[in-house]
PDB file of C-alpha atoms in Angstrom:
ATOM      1  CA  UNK A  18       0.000   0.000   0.000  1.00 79.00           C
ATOM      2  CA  UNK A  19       1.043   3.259  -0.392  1.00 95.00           C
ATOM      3  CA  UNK A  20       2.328   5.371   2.343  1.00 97.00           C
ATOM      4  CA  UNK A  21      -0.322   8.299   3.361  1.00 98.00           C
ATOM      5  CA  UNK A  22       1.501  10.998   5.601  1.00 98.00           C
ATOM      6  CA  UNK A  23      -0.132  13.884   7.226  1.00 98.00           C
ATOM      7  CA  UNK A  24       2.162  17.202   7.429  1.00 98.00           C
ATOM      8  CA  UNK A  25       1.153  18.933  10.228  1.00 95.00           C
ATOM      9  CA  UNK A  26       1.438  21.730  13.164  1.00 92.00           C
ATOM     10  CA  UNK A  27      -1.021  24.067  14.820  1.00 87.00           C
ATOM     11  CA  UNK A  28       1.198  26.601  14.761  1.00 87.00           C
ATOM     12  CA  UNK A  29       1.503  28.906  11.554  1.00 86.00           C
ATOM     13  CA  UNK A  30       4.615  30.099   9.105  1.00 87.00           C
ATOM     14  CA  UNK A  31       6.846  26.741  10.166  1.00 91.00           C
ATOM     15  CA  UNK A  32       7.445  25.791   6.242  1.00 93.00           C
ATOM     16  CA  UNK A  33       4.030  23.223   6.585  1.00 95.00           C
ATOM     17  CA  UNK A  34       2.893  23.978   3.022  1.00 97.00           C
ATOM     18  CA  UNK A  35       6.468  24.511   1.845  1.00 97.00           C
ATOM     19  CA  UNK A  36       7.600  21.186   3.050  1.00 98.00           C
ATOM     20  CA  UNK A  37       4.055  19.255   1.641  1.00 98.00           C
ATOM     21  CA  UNK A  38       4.625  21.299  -2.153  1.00 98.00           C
ATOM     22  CA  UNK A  39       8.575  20.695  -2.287  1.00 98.00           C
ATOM     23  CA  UNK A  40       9.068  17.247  -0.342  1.00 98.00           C
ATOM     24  CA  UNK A  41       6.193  15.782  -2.714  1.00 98.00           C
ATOM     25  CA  UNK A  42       8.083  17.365  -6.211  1.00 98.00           C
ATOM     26  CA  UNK A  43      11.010  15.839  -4.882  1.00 98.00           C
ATOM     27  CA  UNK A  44       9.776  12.568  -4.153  1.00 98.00           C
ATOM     28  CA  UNK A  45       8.025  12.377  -7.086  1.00 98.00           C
ATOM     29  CA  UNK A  46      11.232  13.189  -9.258  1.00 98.00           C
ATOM     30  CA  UNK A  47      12.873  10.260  -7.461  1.00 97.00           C
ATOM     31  CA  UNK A  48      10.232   8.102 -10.007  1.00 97.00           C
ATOM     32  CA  UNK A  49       8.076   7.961  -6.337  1.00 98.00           C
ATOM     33  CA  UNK A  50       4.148   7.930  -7.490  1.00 98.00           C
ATOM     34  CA  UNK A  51       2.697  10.677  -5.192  1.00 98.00           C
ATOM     35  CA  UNK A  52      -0.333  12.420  -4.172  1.00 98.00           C
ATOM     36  CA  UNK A  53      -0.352  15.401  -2.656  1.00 98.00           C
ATOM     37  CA  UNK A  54      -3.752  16.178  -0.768  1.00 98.00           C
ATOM     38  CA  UNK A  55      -4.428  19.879  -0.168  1.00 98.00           C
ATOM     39  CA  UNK A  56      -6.941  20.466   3.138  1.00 97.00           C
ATOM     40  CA  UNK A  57      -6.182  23.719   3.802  1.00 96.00           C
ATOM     41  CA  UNK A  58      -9.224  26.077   3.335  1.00 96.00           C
ATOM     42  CA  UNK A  59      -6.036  28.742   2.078  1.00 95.00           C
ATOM     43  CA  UNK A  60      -5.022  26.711  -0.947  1.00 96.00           C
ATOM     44  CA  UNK A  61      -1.931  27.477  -0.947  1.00 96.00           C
ATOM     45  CA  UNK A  62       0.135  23.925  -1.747  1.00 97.00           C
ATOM     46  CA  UNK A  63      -2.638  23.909  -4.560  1.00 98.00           C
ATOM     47  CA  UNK A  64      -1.533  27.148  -6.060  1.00 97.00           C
ATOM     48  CA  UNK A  65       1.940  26.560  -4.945  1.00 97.00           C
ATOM     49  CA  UNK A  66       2.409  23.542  -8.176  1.00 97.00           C
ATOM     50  CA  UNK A  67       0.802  26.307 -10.390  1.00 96.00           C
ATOM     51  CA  UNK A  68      -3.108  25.561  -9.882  1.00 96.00           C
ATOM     52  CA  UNK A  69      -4.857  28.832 -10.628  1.00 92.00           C
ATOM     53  CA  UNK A  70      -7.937  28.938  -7.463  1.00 85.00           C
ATOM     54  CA  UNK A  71     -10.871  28.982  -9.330  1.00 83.00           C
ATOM     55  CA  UNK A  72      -9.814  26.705 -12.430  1.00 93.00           C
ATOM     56  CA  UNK A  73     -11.248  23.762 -10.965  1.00 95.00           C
ATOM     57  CA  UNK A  74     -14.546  22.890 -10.057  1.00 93.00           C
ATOM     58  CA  UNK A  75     -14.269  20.175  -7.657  1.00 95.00           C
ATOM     59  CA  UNK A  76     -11.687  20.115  -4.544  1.00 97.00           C
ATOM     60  CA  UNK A  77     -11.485  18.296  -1.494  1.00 98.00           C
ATOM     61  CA  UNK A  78     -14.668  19.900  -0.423  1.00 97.00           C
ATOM     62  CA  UNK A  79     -16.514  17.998  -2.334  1.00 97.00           C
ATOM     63  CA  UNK A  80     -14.632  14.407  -1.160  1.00 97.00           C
ATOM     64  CA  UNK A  81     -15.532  15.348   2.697  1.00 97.00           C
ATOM     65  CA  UNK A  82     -18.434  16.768   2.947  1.00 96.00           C
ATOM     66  CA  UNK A  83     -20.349  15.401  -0.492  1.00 95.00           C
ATOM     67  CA  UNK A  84     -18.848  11.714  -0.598  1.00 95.00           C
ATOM     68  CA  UNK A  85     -17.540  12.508  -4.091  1.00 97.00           C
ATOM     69  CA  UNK A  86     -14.312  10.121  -4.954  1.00 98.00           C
ATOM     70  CA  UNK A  87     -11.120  11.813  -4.401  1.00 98.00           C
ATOM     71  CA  UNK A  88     -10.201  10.031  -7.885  1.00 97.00           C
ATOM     72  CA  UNK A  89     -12.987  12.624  -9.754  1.00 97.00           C
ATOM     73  CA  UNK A  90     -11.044  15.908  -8.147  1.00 98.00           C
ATOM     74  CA  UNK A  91      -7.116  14.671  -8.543  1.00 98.00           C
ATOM     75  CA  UNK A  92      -5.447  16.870 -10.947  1.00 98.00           C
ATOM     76  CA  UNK A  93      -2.055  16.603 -12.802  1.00 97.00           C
ATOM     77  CA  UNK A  94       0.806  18.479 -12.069  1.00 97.00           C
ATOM     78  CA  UNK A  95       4.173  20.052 -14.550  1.00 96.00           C
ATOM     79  CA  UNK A  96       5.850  16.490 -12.747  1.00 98.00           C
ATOM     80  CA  UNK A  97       4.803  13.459 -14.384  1.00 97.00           C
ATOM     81  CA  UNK A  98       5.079  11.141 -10.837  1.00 98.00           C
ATOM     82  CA  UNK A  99       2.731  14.348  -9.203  1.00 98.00           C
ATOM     83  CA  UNK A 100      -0.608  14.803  -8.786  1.00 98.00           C
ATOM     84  CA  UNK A 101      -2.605  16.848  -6.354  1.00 98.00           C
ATOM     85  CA  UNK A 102      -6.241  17.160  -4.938  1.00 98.00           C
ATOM     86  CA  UNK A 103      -6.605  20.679  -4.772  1.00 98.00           C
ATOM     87  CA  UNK A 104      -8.332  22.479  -1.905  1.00 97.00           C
ATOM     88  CA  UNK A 105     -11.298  25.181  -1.380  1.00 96.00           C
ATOM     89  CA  UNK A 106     -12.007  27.997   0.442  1.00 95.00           C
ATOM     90  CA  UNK A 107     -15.624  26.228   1.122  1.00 95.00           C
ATOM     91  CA  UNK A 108     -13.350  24.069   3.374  1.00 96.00           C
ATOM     92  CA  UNK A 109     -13.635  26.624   6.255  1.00 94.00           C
ATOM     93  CA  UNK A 110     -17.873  25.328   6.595  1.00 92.00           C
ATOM     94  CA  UNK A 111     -16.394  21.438   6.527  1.00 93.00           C
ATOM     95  CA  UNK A 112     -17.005  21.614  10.266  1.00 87.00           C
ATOM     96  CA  UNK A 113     -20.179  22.861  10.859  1.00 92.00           C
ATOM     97  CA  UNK A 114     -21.666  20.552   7.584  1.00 94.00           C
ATOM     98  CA  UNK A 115     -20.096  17.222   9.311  1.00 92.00           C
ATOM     99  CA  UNK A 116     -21.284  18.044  12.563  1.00 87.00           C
ATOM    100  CA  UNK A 117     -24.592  15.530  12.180  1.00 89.00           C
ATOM    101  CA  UNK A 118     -22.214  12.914  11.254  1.00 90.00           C
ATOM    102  CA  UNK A 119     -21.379  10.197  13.281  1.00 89.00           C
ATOM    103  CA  UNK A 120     -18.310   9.592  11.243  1.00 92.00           C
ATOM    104  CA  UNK A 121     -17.242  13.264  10.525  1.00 93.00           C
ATOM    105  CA  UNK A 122     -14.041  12.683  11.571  1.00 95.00           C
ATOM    106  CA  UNK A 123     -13.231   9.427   9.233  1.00 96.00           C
ATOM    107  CA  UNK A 124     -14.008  10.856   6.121  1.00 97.00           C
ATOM    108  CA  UNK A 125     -11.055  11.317   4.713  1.00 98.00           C
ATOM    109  CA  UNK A 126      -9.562   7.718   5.797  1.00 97.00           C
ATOM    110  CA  UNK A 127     -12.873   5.871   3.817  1.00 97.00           C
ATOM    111  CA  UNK A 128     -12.013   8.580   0.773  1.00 98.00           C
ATOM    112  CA  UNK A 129      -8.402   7.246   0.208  1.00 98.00           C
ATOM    113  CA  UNK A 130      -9.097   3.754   0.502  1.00 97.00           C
ATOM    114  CA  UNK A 131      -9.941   2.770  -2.878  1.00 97.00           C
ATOM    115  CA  UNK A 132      -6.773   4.820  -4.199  1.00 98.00           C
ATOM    116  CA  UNK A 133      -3.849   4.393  -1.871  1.00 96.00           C
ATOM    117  CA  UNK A 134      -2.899   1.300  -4.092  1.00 96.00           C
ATOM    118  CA  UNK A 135      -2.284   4.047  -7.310  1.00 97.00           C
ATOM    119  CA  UNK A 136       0.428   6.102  -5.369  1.00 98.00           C
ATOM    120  CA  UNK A 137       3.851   5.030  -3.744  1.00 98.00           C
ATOM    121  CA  UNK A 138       3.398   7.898  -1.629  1.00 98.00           C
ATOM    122  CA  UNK A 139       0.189  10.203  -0.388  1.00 98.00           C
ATOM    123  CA  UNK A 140       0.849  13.755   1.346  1.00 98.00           C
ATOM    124  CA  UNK A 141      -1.739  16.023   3.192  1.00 98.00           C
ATOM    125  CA  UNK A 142      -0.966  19.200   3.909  1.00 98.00           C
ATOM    126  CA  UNK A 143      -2.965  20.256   7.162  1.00 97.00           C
ATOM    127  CA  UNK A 144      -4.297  23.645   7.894  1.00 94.00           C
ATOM    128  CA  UNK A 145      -2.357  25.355  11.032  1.00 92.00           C
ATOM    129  CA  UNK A 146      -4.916  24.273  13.977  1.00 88.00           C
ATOM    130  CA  UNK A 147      -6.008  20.980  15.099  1.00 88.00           C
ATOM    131  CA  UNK A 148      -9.511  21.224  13.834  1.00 92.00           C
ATOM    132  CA  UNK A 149     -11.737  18.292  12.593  1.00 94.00           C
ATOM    133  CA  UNK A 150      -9.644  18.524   8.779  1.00 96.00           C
ATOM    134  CA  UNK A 151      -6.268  18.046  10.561  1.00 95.00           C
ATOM    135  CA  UNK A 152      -8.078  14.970  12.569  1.00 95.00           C
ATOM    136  CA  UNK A 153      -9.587  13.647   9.796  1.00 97.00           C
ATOM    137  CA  UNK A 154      -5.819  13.865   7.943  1.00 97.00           C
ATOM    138  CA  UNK A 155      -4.421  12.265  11.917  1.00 97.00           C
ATOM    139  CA  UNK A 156      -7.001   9.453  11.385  1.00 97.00           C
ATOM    140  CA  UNK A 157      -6.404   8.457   7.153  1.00 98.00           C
ATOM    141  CA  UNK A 158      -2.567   8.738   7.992  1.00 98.00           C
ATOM    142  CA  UNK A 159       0.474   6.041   8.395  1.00 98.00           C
ATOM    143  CA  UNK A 160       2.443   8.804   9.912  1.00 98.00           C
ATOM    144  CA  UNK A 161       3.115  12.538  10.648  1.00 97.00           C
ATOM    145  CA  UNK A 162       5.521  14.838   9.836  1.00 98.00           C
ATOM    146  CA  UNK A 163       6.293  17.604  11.898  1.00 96.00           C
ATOM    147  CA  UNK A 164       7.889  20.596  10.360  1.00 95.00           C
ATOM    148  CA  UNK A 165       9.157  22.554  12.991  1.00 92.00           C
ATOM    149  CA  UNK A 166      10.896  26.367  12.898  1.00 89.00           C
ATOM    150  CA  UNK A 167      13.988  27.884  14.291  1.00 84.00           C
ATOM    151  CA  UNK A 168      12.674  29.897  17.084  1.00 81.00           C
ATOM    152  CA  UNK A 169      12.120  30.438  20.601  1.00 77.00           C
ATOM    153  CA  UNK A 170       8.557  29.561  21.016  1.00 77.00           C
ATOM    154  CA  UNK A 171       9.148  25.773  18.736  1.00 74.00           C
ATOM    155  CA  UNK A 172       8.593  23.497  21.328  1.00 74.00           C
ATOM    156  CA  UNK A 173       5.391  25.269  22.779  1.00 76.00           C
ATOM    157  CA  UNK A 174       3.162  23.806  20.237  1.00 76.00           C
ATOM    158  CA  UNK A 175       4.647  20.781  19.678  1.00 83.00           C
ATOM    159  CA  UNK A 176       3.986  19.754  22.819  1.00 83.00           C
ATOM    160  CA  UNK A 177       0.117  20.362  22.060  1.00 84.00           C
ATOM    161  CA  UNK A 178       0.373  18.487  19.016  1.00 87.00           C
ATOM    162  CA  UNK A 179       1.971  15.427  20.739  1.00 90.00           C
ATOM    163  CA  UNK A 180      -1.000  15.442  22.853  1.00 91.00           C
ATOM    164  CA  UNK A 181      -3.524  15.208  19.793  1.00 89.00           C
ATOM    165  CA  UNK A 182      -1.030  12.590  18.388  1.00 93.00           C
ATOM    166  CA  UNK A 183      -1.492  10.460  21.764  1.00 94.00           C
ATOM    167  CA  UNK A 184      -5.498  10.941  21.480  1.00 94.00           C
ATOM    168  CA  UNK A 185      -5.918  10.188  18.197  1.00 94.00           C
ATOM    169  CA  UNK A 186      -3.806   6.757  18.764  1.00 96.00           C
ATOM    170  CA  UNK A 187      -5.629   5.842  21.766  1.00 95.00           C
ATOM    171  CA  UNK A 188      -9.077   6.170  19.989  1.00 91.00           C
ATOM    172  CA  UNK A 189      -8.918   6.281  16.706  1.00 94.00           C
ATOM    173  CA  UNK A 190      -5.798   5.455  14.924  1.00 97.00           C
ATOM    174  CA  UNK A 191      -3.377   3.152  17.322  1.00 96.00           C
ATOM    175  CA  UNK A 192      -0.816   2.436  14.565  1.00 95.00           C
ATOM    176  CA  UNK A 193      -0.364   6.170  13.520  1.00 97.00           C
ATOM    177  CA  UNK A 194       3.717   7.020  13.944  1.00 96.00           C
ATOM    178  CA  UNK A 195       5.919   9.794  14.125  1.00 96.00           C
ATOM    179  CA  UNK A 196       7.315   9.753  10.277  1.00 97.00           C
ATOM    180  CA  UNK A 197       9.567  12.525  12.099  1.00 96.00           C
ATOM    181  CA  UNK A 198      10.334  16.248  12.855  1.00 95.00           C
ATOM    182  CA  UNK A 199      11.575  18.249  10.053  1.00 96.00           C
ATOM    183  CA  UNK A 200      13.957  22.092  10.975  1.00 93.00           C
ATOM    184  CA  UNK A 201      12.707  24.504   8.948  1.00 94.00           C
ATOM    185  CA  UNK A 202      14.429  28.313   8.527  1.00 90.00           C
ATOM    186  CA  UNK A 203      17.332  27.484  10.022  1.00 88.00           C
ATOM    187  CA  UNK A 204      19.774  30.041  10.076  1.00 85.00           C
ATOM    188  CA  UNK A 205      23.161  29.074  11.090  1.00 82.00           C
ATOM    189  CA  UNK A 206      24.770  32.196  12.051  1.00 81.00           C
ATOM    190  CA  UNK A 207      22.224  32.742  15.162  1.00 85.00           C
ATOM    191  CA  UNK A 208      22.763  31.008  18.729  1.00 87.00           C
ATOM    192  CA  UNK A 209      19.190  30.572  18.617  1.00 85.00           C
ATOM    193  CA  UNK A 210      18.697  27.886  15.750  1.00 86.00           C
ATOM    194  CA  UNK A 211      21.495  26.416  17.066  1.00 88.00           C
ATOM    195  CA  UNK A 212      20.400  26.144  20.888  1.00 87.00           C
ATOM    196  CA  UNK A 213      16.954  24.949  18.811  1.00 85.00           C
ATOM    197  CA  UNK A 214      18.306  22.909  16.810  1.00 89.00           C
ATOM    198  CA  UNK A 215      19.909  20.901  20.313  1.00 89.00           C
ATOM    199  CA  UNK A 216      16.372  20.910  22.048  1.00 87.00           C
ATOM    200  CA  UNK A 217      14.674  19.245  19.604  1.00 87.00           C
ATOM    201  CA  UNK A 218      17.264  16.943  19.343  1.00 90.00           C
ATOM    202  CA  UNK A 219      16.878  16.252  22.625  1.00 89.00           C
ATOM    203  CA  UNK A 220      13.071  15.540  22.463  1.00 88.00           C
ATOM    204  CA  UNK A 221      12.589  13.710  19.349  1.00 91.00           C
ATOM    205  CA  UNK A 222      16.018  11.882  19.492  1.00 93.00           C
ATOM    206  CA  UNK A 223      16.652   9.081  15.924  1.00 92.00           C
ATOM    207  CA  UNK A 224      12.751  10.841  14.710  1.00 94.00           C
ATOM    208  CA  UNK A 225      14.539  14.615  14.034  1.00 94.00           C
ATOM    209  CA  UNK A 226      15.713  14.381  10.366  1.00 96.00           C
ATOM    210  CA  UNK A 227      19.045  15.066   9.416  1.00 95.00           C
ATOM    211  CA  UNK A 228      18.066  17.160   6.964  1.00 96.00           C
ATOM    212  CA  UNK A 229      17.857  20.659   8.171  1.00 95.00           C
ATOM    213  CA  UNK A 230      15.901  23.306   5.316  1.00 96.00           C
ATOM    214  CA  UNK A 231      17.553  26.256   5.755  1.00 93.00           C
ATOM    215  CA  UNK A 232      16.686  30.211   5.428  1.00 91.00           C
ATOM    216  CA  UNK A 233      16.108  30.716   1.444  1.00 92.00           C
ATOM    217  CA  UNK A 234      15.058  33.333  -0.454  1.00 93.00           C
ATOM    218  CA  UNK A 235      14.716  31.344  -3.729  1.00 95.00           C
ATOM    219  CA  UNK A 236      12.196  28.659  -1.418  1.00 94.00           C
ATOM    220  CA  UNK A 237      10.175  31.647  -0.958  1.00 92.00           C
ATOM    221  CA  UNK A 238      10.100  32.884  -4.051  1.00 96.00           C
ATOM    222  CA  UNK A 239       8.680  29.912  -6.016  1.00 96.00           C
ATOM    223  CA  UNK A 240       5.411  29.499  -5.020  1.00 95.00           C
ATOM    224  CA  UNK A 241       4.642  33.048  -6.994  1.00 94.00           C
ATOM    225  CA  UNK A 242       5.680  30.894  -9.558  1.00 96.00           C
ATOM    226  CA  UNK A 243       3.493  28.322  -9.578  1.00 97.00           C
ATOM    227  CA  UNK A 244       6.123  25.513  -8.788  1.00 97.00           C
ATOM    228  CA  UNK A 245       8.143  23.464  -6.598  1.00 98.00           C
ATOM    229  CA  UNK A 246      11.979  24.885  -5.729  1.00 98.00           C
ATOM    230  CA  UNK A 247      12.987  21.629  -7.995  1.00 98.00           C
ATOM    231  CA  UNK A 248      11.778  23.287 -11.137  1.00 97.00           C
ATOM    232  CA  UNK A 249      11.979  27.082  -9.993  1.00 97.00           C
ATOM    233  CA  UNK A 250      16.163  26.555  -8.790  1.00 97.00           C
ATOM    234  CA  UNK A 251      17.478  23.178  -8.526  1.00 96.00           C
ATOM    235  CA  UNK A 252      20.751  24.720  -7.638  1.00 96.00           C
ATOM    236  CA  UNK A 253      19.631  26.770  -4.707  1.00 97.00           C
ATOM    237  CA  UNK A 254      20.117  25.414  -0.822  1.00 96.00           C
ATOM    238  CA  UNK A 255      16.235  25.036  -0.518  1.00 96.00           C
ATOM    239  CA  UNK A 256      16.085  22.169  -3.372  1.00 97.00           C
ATOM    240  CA  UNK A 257      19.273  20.409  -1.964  1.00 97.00           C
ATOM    241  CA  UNK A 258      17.754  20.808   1.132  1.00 97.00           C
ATOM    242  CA  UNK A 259      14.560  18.809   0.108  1.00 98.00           C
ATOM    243  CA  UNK A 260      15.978  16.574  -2.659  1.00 98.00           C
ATOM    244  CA  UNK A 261      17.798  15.270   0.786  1.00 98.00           C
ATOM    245  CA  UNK A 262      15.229  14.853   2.814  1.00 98.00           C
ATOM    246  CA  UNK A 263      12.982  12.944  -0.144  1.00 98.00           C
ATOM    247  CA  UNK A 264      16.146  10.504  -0.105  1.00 97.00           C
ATOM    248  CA  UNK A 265      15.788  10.047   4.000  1.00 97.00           C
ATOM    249  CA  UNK A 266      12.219   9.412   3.540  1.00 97.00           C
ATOM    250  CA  UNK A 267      12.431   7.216   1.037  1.00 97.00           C
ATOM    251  CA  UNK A 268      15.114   5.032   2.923  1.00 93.00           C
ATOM    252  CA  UNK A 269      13.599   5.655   6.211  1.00 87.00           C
ATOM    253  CA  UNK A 270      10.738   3.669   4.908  1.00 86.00           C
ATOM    254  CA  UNK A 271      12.549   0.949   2.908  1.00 78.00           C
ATOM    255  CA  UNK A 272      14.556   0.012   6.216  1.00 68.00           C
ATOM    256  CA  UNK A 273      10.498  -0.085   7.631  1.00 68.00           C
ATOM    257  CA  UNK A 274       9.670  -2.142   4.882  1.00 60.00           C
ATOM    258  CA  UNK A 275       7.152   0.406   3.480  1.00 51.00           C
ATOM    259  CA  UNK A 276       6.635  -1.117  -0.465  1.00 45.00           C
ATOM    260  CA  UNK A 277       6.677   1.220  -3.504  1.00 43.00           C
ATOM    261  CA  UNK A 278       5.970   0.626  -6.568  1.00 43.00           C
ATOM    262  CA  UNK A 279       9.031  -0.168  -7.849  1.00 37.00           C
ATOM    263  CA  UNK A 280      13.050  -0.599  -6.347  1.00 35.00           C
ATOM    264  CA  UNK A 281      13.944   2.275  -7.965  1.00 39.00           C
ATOM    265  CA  UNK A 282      17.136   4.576  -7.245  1.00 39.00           C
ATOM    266  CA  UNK A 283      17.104   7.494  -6.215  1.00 39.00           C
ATOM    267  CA  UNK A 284      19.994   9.556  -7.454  1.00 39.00           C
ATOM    268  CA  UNK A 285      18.180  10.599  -9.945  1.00 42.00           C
ATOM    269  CA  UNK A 286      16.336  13.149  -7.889  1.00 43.00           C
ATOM    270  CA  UNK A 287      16.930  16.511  -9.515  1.00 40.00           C
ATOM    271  CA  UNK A 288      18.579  15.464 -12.367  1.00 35.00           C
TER     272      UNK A 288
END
């Protein structure tokens, strides 16, 4: 089956969406089949691989709260290994129209079902709160990823997330892991990101990836562009910085015995 990971954290600006649009380019140059599932009412990972908001008439909307197949919304991306079900602003009333349902918060998990087969690989980008999407995403997921930034407050809402992560397990979802806990605008000439940097360290031990994604102005210049840093500037920091961290997922999950679709290399990424 294919591997369905929820990126996630409450808090805002920590690289979420920039992690789900680049991490998912990147695995998907590596020859990974991958899905990237957009459930953020703010669009932004849809528009980020150069979806114009408005071009599409169905969006994961329509999967949660009408029962529509996520198959009938998935779109095509400039990657030939990407695809993406793009998101809606109509996901802010998701809440309130799933409050009659028993199973409001499972929706997602019975949507992906019949798919997860087609994709080595299946990303959600979360919005920034722990509201019934982000539960739903906690629920349909293998595993989380946790991008986390350089500064002083980083740990504060972790902590709350780790909580929901321990709920969710202990009623809903009792297999869901830490995929692990990604730095994000790190800037190695302050004492902070470094004295970060050794905190988290200390609290997620072997589950903090190596990979560190740095400060970069060309990361946060791409999404105006309508793509992933892979196909924007595969020479800048940002893309080495996530063409390195596909490669640790990728492995990280072959050592767990996680199948893909094929046993491919992948030193091909970015080339």
């Amino acid at each position: 089956m294919g591997k369905i990971i929820a990126i996630a954290n409450q808090k805002g600006g920590v690289g979420k969406t920039t992690t789900a649009i680049n991490l998912s380019a990147s695995l998907a140059a590596a020859d990974m089949r991958t899905l990237l599932i957009d459930l953020d009412p703010q669009s932004n990972a849809t528009s980020g691989l150069g979806i114009r908001k408005g071009s599409y008439q169905r969006s994961t909307y329509n999967v949660l709260v009408h029962n529509e197949p996520i198959a009938s919304v998935i779109l095509p991306t400039e990657l030939d290994a990407l695809f993406i079900a793009p998101a809606s602003r109509e996901l802010v009333g998701a809440t309130v129209e799933l409050t009659p349902d028993d199973h409001r918060d499972q929706r997602l998990k019975t949507a992906l079902a019949p798919i997860r087969n087609d994709y080595d690989f299946l990303l959600i980008d979360c919005p920034p709160s722990l509201d019934l999407l982000t539960v739903n995403a906690l629920i349909a997921a293998d595993s989380i990823l946790i991008p986390i930034q350089c500064e002083y407050f980083a740990l504060e809402g972790v902590s709350e997330l780790m909580e929901t992560i321990r709920q969710i397990r202990r009623m809903k979802n009792p297999n869901l892991e830490i995929e692990g806990a990604l730095l994000t605008m790190f800037d190695e000439r302050t004492n902070l990101s470094n004295q970060v940097m050794a905190d988290l360290k200390g609290f997620f031990g072997s589950q903090l990836y190596e990979t560190i994604v740095p400060r970069n102005v060309r990361l946060g210049e791409a999404p105006s562009y309508g793509r992933p840093i892979i196909l924007y500037d595969i020479k800048s920091k940002g893309a080495e910085s996530y063409i390195r961290l596909a490669k640790e997922v990728i492995h990280g999950n072959a050592k767990k015995g996680t199948r893909t679709r094929a046993e491919r290399p992948v030193g091909n990424v970015g080339a």
